[in-house]
CSV table of C-alpha atoms and ligand atoms in Angstrom, one decimal:
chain,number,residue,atom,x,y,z
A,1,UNK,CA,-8.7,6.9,-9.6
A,2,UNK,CA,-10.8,4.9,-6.7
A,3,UNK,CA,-10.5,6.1,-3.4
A,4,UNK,CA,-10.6,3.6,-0.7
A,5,UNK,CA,-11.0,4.5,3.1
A,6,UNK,CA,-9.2,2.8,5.5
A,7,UNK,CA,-10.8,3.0,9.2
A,8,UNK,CA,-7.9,3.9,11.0
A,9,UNK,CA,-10.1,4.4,14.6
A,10,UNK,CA,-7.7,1.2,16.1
A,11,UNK,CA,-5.8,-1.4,14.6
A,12,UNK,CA,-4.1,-2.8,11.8
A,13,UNK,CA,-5.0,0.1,9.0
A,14,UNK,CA,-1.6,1.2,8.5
A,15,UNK,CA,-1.0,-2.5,6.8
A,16,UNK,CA,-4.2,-2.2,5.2
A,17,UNK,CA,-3.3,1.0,4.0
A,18,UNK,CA,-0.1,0.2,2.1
A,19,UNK,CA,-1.6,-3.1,0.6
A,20,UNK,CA,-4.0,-0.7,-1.1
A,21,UNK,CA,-1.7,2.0,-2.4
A,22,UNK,CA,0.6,-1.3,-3.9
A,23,UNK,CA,-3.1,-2.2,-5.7
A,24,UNK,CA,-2.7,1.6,-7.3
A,25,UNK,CA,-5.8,2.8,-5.6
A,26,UNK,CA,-5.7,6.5,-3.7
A,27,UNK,CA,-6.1,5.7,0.2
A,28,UNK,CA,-7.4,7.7,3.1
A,29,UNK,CA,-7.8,7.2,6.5
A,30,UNK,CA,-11.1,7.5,7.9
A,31,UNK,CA,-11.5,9.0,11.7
A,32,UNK,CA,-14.3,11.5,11.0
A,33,UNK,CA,-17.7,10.7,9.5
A,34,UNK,CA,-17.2,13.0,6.2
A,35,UNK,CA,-13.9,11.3,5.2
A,36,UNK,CA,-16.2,9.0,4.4
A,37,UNK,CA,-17.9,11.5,1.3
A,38,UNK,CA,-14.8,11.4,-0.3
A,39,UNK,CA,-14.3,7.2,-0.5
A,40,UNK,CA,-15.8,4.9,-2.8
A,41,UNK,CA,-15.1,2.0,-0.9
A,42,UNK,CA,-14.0,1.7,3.0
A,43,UNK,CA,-11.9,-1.3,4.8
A,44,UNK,CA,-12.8,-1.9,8.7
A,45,UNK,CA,-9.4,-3.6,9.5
A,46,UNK,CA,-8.7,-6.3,12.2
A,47,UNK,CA,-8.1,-4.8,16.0
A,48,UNK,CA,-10.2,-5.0,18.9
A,49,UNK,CA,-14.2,-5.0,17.8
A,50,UNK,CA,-15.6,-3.6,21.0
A,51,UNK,CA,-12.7,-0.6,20.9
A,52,UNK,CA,-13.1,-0.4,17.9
A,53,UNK,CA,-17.1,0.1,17.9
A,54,UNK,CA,-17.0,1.6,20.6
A,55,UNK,CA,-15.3,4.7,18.5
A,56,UNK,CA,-17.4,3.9,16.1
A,57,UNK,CA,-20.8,4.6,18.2
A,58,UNK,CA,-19.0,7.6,20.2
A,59,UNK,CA,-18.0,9.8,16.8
A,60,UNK,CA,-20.9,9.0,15.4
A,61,UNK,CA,-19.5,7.5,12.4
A,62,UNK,CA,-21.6,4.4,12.4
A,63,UNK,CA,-24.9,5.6,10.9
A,64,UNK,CA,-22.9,7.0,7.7
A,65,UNK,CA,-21.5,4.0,7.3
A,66,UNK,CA,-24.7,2.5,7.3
A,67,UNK,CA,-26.1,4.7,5.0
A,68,UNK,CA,-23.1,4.3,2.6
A,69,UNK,CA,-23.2,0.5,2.6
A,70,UNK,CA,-26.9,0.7,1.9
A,71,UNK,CA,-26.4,2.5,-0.7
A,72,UNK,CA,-23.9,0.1,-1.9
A,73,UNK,CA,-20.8,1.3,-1.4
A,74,UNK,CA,-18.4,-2.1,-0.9
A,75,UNK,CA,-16.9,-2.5,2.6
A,76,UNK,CA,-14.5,-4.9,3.7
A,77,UNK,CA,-14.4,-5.8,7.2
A,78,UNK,CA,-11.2,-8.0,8.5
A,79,UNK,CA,-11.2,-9.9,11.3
A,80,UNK,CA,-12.4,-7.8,14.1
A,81,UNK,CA,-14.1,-6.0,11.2
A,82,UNK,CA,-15.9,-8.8,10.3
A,83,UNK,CA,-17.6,-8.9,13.6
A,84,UNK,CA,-18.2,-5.2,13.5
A,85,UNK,CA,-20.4,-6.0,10.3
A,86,UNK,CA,-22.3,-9.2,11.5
A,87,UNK,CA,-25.7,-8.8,12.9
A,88,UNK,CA,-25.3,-11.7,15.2
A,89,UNK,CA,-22.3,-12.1,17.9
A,90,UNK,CA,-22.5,-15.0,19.1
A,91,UNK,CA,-21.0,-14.2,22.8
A,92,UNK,CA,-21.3,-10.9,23.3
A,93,UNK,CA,-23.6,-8.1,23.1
A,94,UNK,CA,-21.0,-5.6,22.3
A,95,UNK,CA,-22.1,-3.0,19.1
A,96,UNK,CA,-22.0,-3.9,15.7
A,97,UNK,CA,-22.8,-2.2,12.4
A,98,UNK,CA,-25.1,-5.2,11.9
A,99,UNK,CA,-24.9,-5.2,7.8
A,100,UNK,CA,-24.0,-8.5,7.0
A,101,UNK,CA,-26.7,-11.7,7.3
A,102,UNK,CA,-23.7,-13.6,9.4
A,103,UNK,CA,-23.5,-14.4,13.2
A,104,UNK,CA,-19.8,-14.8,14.6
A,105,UNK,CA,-18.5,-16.2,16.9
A,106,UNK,CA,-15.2,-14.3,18.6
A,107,UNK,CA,-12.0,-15.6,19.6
A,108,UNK,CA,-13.1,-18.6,18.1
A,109,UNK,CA,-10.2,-20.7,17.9
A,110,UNK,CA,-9.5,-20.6,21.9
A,111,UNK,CA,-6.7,-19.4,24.1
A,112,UNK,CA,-4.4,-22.3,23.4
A,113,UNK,CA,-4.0,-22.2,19.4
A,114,UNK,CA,-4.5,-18.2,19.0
A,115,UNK,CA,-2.8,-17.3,15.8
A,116,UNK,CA,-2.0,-19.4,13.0
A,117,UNK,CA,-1.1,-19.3,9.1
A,118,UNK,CA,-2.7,-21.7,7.4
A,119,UNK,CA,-3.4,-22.2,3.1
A,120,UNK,CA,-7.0,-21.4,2.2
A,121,UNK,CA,-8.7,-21.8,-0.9
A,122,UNK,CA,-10.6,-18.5,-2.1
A,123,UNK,CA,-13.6,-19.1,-4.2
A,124,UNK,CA,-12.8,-17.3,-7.7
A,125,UNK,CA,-9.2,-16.9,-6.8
A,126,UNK,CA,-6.5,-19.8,-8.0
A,127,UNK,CA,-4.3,-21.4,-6.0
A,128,UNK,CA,-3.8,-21.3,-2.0
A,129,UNK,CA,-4.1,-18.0,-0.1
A,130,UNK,CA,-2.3,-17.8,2.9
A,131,UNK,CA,-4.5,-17.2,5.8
A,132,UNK,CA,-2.9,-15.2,9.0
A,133,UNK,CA,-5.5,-16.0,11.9
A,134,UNK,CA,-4.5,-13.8,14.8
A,135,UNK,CA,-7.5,-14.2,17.8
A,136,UNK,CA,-9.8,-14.7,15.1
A,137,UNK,CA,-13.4,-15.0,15.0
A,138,UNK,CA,-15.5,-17.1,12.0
A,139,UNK,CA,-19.1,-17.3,10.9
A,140,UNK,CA,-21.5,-19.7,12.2
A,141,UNK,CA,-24.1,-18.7,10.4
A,142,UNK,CA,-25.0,-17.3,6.9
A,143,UNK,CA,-27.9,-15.6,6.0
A,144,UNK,CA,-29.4,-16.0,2.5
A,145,UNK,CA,-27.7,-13.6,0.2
A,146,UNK,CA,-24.2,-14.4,1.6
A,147,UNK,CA,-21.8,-16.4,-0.6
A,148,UNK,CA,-19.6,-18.5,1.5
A,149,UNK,CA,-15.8,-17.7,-0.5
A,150,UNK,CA,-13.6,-20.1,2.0
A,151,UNK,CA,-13.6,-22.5,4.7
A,152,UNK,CA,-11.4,-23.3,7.1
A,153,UNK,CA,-11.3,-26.7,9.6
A,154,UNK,CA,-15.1,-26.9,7.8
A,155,UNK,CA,-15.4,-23.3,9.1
A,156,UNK,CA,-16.9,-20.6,7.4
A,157,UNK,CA,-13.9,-17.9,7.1
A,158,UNK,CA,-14.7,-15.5,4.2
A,159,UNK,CA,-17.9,-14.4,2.9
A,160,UNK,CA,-20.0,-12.1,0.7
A,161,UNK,CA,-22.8,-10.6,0.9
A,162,UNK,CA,-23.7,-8.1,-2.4
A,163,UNK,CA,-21.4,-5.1,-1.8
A,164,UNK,CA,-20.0,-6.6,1.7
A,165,UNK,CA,-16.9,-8.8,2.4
A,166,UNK,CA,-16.0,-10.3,5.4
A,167,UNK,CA,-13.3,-12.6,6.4
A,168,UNK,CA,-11.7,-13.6,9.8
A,169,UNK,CA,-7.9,-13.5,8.4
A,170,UNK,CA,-5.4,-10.8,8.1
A,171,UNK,CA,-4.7,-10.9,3.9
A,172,UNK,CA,-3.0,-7.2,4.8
A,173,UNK,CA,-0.2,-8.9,6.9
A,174,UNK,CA,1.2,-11.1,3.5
A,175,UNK,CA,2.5,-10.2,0.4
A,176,UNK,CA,0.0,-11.5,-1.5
A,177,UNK,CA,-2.2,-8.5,-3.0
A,178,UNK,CA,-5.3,-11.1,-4.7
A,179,UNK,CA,-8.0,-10.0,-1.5
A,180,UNK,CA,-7.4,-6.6,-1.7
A,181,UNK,CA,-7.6,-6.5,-5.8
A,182,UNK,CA,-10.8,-8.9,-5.6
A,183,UNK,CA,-12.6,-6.1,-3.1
A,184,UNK,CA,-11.4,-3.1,-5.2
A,185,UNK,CA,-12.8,-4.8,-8.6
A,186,UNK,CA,-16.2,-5.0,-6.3
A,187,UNK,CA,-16.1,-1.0,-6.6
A,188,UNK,CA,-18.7,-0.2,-9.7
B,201,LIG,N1,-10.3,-10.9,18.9
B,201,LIG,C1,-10.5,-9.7,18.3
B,201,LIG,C2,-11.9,-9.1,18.5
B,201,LIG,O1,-12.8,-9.9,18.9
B,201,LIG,C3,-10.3,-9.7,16.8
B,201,LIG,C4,-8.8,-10.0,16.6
B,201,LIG,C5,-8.3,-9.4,15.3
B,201,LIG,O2,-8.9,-8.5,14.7
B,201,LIG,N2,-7.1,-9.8,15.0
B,201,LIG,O3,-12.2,-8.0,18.4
């Protein structure tokens, strides 16, 4: 059976956490660097990036993860964990695991439309997935390497880049299992 690891440091990994067990895979939450022997895969959920890497930096949990993803183990950062992988933050200078070719911009959609649902089409998925934005960032820019999986307004809002995924929604707050299954089949 696949283990995933959920970091569960800040923010939404409880949701995170039961969309994986409903996929059938065994979940753990992460809060100590060697939790992290035990997973093959590891979701950095949405929250609040500079609390979140912040932890991160303090426990000394980022350079495992570093090491884990370069040896390609598949992480999947949501929303605030999106901009905790992305080498480039657009308006800040806050830490980041800097892993994926992507620079992000934060709170991107403003103070006055903040959170939104809205249908997105997922590259190699069918039909719409719903898209909860909730303060959400998206990607500016894409390195070579990353595959662009959905756009949003013409904005970049998922992507891939070989054993990373990134994507500036919140698939753990639906019902709809398709983003979690498509990052567990990225497990080898
Ligand atoms: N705005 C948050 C940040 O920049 C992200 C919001 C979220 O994860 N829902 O960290």
């Amino acid at each position: 059976m696949k283990t995933v690891g959920v970091l569960a440091l800040q923010g939404a990994f409880r949701e995170h956490k039961e969309t994986l067990q409903k996929c059938g895979v065994k979940v753990i939450e992460v809060r100590k660097k060697e939790q992290l022997d035990e997973c093959d895969a590891l979701v950095i959920p949405g929250g609040e990036s500079t609390t979140i890497g912040k932890l991160l930096n303090e426990w000394s949990i980022a350079q495992r993860i570093r090491d884990r993803a370069g040896a390609g183990m598949p992480i999947f950062g949501t929303c605030a964990g999106m901009i905790l992988l992305a080498k480039q933050i657009k308006n800040s200078t806050q830490f980041s695991l800097a892993l994926m070719d992507i620079e992000v911009v934060r709170n991107a959609y403003g103070r006055q439309v903040d959170s939104f649902e809205i249908d997105l089409q997922v590259e190699g998925l069918e039909g719409p997935v719903q898209g909860v934005f909730i303060r959400a960032p998206y990607v500016e820019k894409v390195g070579e390497g990353v595959q662009v999986l959905a756009k949003h307004d013409n904005k970049i809002v998922m992507v891939k880049q070989g054993n990373l995924l990134g994507c500036s929604f919140h698939p753990e707050l639906t019902d709809d299992l398709r983003i979690h299954q498509y990052f567990i089949n990225m497990i080898k």
